[in-house]
Coordinates of C-alpha atoms and ligand atoms in Angstrom, one line a residue:
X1152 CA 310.0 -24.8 153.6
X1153 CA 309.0 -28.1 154.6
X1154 CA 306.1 -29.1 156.9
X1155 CA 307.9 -32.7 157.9
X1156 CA 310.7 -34.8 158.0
X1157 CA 311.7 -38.3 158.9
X1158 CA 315.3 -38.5 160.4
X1159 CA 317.9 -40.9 161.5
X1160 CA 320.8 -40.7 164.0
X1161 CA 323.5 -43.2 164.6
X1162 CA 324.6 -44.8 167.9
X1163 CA 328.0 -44.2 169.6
X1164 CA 331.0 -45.9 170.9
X1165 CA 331.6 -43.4 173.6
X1166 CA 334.9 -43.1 176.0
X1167 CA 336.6 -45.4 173.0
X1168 CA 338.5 -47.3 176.2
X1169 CA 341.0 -44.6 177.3
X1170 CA 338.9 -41.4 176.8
X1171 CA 336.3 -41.2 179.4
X1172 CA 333.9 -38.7 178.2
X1173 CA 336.2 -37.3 175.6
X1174 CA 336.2 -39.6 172.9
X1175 CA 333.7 -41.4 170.6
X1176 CA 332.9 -42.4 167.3
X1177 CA 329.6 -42.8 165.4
X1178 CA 328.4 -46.3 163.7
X1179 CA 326.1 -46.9 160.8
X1180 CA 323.7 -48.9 162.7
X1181 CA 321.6 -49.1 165.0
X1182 CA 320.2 -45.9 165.9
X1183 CA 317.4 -43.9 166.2
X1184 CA 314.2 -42.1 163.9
X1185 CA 312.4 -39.4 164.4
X1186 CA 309.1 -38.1 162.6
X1187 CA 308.3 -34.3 162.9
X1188 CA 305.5 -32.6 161.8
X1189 CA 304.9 -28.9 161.9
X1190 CA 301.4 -27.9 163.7
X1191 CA 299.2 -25.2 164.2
X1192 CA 299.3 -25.4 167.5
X1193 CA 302.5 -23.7 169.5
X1194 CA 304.6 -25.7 171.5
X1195 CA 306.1 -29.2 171.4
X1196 CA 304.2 -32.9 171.4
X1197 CA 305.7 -36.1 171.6
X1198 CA 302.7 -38.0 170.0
X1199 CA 304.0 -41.5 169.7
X1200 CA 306.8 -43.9 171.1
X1201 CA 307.9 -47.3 169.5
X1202 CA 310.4 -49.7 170.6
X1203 CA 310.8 -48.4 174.6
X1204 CA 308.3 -50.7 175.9
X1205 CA 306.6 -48.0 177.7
X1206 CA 310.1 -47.1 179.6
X1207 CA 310.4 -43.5 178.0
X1208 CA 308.2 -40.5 179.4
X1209 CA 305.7 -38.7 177.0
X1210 CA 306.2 -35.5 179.1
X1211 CA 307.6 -33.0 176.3
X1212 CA 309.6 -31.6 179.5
X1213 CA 311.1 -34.8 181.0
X1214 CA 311.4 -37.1 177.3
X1215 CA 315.3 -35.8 176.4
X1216 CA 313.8 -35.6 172.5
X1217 CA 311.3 -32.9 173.0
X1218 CA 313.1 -31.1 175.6
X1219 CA 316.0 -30.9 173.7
X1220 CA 313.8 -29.1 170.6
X1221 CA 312.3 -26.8 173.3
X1222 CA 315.9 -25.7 174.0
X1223 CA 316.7 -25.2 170.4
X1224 CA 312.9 -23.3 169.6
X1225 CA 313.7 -21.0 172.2
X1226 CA 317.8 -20.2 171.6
X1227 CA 316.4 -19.8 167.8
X1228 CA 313.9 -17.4 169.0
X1229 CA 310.7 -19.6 167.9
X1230 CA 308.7 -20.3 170.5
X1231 CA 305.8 -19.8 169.0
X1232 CA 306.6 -22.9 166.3
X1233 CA 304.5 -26.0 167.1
X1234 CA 305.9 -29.2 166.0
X1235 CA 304.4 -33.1 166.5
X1236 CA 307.0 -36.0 167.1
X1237 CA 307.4 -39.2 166.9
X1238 CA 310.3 -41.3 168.1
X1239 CA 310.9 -44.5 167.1
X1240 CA 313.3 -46.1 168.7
X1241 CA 315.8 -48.7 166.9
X1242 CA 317.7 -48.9 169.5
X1243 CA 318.0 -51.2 173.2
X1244 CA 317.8 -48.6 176.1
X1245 CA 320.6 -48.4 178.6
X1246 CA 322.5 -50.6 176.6
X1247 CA 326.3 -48.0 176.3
X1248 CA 325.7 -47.5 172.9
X1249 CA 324.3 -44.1 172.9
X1250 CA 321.0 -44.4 173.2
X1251 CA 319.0 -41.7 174.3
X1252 CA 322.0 -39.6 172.2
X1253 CA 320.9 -40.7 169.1
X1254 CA 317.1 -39.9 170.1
X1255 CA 318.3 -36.7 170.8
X1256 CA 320.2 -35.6 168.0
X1257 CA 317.4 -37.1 165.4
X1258 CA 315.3 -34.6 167.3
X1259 CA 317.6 -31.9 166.9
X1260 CA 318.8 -32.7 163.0
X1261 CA 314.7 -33.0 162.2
X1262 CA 313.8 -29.6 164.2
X1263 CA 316.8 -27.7 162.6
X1264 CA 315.6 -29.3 158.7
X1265 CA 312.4 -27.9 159.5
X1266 CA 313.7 -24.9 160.5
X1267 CA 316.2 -24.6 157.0
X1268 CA 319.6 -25.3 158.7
X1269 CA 319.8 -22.6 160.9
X1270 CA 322.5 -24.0 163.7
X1271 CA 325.3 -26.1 162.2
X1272 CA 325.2 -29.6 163.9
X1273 CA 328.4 -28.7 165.9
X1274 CA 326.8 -25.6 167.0
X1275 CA 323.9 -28.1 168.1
X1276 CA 326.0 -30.2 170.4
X1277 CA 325.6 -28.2 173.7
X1278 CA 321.7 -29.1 173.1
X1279 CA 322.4 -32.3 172.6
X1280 CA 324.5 -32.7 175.8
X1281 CA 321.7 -30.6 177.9
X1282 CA 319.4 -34.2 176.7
X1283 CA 322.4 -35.9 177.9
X1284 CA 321.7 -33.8 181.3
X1285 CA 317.8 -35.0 181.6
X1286 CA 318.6 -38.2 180.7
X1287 CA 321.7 -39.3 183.2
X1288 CA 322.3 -36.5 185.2
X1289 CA 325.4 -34.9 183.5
X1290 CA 325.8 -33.4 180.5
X1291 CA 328.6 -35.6 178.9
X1292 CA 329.5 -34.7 175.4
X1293 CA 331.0 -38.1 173.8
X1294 CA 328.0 -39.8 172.4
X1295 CA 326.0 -36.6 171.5
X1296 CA 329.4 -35.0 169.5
X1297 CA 329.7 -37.6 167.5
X1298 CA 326.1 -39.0 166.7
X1299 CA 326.1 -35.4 165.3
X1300 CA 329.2 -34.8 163.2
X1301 CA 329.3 -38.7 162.6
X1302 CA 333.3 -40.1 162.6
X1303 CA 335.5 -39.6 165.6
X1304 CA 335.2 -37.2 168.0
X1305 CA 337.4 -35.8 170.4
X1306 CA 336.0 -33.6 173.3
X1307 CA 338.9 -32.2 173.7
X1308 CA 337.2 -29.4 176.8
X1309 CA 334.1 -29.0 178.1
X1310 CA 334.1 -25.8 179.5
X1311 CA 334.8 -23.9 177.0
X1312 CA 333.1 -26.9 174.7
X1313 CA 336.0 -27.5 172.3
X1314 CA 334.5 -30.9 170.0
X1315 CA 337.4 -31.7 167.2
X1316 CA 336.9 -34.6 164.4
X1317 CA 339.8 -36.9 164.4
X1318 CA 341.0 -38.8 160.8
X1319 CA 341.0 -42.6 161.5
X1320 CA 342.0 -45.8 159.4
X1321 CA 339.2 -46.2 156.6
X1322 CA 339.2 -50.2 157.4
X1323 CA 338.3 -49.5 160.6
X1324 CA 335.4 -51.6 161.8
X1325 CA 333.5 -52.4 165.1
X1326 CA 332.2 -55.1 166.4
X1327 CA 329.7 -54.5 169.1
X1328 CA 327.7 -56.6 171.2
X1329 CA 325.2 -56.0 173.5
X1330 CA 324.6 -58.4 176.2
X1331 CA 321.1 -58.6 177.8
X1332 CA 321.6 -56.9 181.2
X1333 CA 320.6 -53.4 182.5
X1334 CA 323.2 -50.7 183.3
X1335 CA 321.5 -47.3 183.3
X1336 CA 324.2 -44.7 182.8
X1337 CA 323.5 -43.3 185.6
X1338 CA 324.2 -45.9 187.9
X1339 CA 327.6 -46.7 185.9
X1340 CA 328.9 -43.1 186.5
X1341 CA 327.9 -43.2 189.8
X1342 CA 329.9 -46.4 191.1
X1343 CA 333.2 -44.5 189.6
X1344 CA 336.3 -43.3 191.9
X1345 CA 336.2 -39.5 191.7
X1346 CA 339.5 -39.4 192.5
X1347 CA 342.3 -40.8 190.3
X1348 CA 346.3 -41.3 191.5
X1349 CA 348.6 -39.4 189.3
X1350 CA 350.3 -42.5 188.4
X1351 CA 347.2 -43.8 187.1
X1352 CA 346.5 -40.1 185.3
X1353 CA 349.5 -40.8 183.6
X1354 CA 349.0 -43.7 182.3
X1355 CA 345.5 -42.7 181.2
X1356 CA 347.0 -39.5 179.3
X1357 CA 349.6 -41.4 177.6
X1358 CA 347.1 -43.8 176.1
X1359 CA 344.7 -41.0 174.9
X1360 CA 347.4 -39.4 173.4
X1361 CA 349.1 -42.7 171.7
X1362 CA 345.3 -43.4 170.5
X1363 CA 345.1 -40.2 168.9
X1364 CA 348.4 -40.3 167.5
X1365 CA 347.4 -43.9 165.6
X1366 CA 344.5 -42.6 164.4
X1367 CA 346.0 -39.9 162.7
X1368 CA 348.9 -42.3 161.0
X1369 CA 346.7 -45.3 160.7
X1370 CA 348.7 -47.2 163.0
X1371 CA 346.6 -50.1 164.7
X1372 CA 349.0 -51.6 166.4
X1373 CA 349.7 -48.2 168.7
X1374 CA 345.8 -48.1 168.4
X1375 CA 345.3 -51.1 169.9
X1376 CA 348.2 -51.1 172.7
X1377 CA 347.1 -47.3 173.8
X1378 CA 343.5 -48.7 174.1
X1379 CA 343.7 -49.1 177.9
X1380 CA 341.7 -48.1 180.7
X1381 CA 342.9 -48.1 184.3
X1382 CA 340.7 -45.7 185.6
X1383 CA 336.7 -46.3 184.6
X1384 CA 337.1 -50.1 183.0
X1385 CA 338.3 -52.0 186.6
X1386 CA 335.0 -51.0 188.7
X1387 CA 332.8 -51.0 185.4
X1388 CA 333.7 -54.7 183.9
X1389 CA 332.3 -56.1 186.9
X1390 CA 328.9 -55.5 186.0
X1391 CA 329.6 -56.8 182.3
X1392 CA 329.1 -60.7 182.7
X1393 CA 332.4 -62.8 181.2
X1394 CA 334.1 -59.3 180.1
X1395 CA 337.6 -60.6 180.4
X1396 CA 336.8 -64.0 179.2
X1397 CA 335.2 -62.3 175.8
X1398 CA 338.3 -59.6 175.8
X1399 CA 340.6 -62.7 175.6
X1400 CA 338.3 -63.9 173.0
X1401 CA 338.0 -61.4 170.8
X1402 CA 341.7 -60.5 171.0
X1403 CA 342.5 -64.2 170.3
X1404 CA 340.6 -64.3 167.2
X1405 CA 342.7 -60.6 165.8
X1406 CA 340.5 -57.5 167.6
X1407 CA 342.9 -54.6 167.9
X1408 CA 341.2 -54.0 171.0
X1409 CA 338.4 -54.5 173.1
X1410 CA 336.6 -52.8 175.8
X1411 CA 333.4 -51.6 177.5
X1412 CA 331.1 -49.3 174.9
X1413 CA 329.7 -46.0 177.3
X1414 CA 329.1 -47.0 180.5
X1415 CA 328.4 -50.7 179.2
X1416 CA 326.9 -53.3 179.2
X1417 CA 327.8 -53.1 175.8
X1418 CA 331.2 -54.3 174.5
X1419 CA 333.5 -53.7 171.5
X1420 CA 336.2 -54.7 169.9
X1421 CA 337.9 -52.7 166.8
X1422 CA 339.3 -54.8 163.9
X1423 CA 341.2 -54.0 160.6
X1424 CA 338.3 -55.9 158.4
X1425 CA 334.2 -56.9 158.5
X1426 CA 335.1 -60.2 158.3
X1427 CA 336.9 -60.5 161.8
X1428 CA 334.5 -58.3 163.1
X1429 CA 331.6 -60.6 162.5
X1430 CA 332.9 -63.7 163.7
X1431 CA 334.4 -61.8 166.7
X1432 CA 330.6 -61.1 167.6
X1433 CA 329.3 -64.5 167.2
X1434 CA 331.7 -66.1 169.0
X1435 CA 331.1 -63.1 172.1
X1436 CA 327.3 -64.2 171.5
X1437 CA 328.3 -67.7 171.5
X1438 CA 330.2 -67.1 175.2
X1439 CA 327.2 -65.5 176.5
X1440 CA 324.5 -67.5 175.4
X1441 CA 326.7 -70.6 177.6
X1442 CA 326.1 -68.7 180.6
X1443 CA 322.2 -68.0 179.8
X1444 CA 322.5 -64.7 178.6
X1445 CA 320.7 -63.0 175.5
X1446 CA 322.7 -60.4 173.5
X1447 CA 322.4 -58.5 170.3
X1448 CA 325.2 -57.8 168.1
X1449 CA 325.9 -55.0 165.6
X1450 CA 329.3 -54.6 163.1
X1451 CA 330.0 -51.3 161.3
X1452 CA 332.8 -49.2 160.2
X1453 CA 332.9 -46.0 161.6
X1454 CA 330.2 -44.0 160.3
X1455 CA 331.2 -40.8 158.5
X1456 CA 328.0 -39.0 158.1
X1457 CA 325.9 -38.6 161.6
X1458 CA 322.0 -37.7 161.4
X1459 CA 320.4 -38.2 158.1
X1460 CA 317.3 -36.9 156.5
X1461 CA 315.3 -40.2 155.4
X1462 CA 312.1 -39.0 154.0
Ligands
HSE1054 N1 331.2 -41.1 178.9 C1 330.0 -41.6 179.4 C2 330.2 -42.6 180.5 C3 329.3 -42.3 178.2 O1 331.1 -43.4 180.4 O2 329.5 -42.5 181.5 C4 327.9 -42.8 178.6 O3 327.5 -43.7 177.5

């Protein structure tokens, strides 16, 4: 039985376009680690945080990490297990790209390694998405399904929780970029329509299922023409500086597609190759840094394996 274990989860793509809060997929990097150490002591400690800047609460009942491993203790239960973390965080905060999903699983993957494997990581998901809960006020399934099963996800019900891998085209790659501006998730879900017109509903069905459909035959070209949002993406983009000038960008220089990553600011685009992928990014960086904005930038094919033990 082991006494610790260093863990890493990945970040997410979530909504994929089309798919709001039913579809994701996992990338290689960034993402999150976590350090847990069994103590003698009962109960649950968050003991360190690095790379918030102070933003993310030590409270083991408010911090999504350690509440998250309460939940799991006590479904198991093991109350009466006392375990130290620390949560290093890889990752920018509010930035659409999963983050405080990928703290959350690399909590969950370290508690249940310490605990020798008792949940399956798709039997942790409705844990994952109760973090989801603390952290932006609904427990949304898309990032946390699959940072923990790694590929893509479909969600394809939430109550009952039905969470199905998808296949997808093994060239597959992303490239993501990360402009400098705050959008807490909860604001971003807040500022959508709650209600939708049917013709727009059917619009939005067709895509999901034409997106589906392409991943399943490799077919990037209905991938990329089914990747369209009418519902979530018009009110969303506007707090995404130059989003339609770096969509035309990107799709210029041979993106499949391109949208907003979460609930942004985050953006993607998916290409067939690395190669377009990376200069994709630097030329969205090069857009944003000509209107005096900073941005980070990440490219990865779709990562197959979700949380991993690293030490
Ligand atoms: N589906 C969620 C949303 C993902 O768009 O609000 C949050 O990253």
């Amino acid at each position: 039985m082991r006494d610790s274990v260093k863990v890493f989860a990945p970040a997410t793509v979530a909504n994929v376009v089309c798919g709001f809060d039913v579809l994701g997929f996992a990338v290689n990097a960034p993402g999150d680690e976590v350090v847990m150490k069994r103590s003698a002591t009962p109960g649950v400690v968050i003991s360190k945080i690095t790379g918030d800047d102070g933003r993310l609460p030590l409270d083991p009942a408010k911090n999504t990490v350690s509440a998250s491993v309460q939940n799991y203790l006590k479904h198991i239960g093991r109350p009466d297990v006392g375990v130290d973390i620390e949560l290093h965080k890889k990752m920018p905060i509010g930035s659409g790209l999963g983050s405080s999903s990928a703290s959350t699983v690399a909590g969950l993957f370290a508690i249940n390694t310490l605990m020798d494997n008792q949940l399956s990581n798709k039997e942790m998901v409705p844990f994952a998405m109760k973090g989801e809960e603390l952290a932006c006020g609904y427990g949304h399934a898309d990032n946390v399904a699959p940072a923990l099963l790694g590929g893509f996800v479909l969600v394809r019900s939430y109550e009952p929780l039905d969470v199905i891998s998808l296949p997808f085209p093994e060239a597959l790659c992303a490239a993501i970029v990360y402009p400098e501006v705050d959008v807490p998730t909860k604001d971003a879900r807040q500022m959508i329509r709650s209600k939708v017109l049917l013709k727009d509903a059917v619009k939005q069905w067709g895509n999901v299922a034409g997106l589906v459909t392409g991943l399943f035959t490799n077919d990037y070209d209905l991938i990329g023409r089914s990747m369209v949002d009418v519902l979530v993406e018009p009110t969303r983009s506007i707090l995404i500086p130059d989003f339609y000038k770096m969509r035309a960008i990107a799709m210029e220089m041979g993106a499949i597609s391109f949208g907003i990553s979460g609930s942004g600011p985050s953006v993607f685009a998916l290409t067939k190759d690395e190669e377009t992928a990376s200069k994709i990014t630097s030329a969205l960086q090069k857009q944003l840094k000509s209107i005096q904005i900073n941005s980070l930038s990440f490219v990865s094919p779709v990562n197959k394996k979700g949380p991993v033990v690293l030490d």
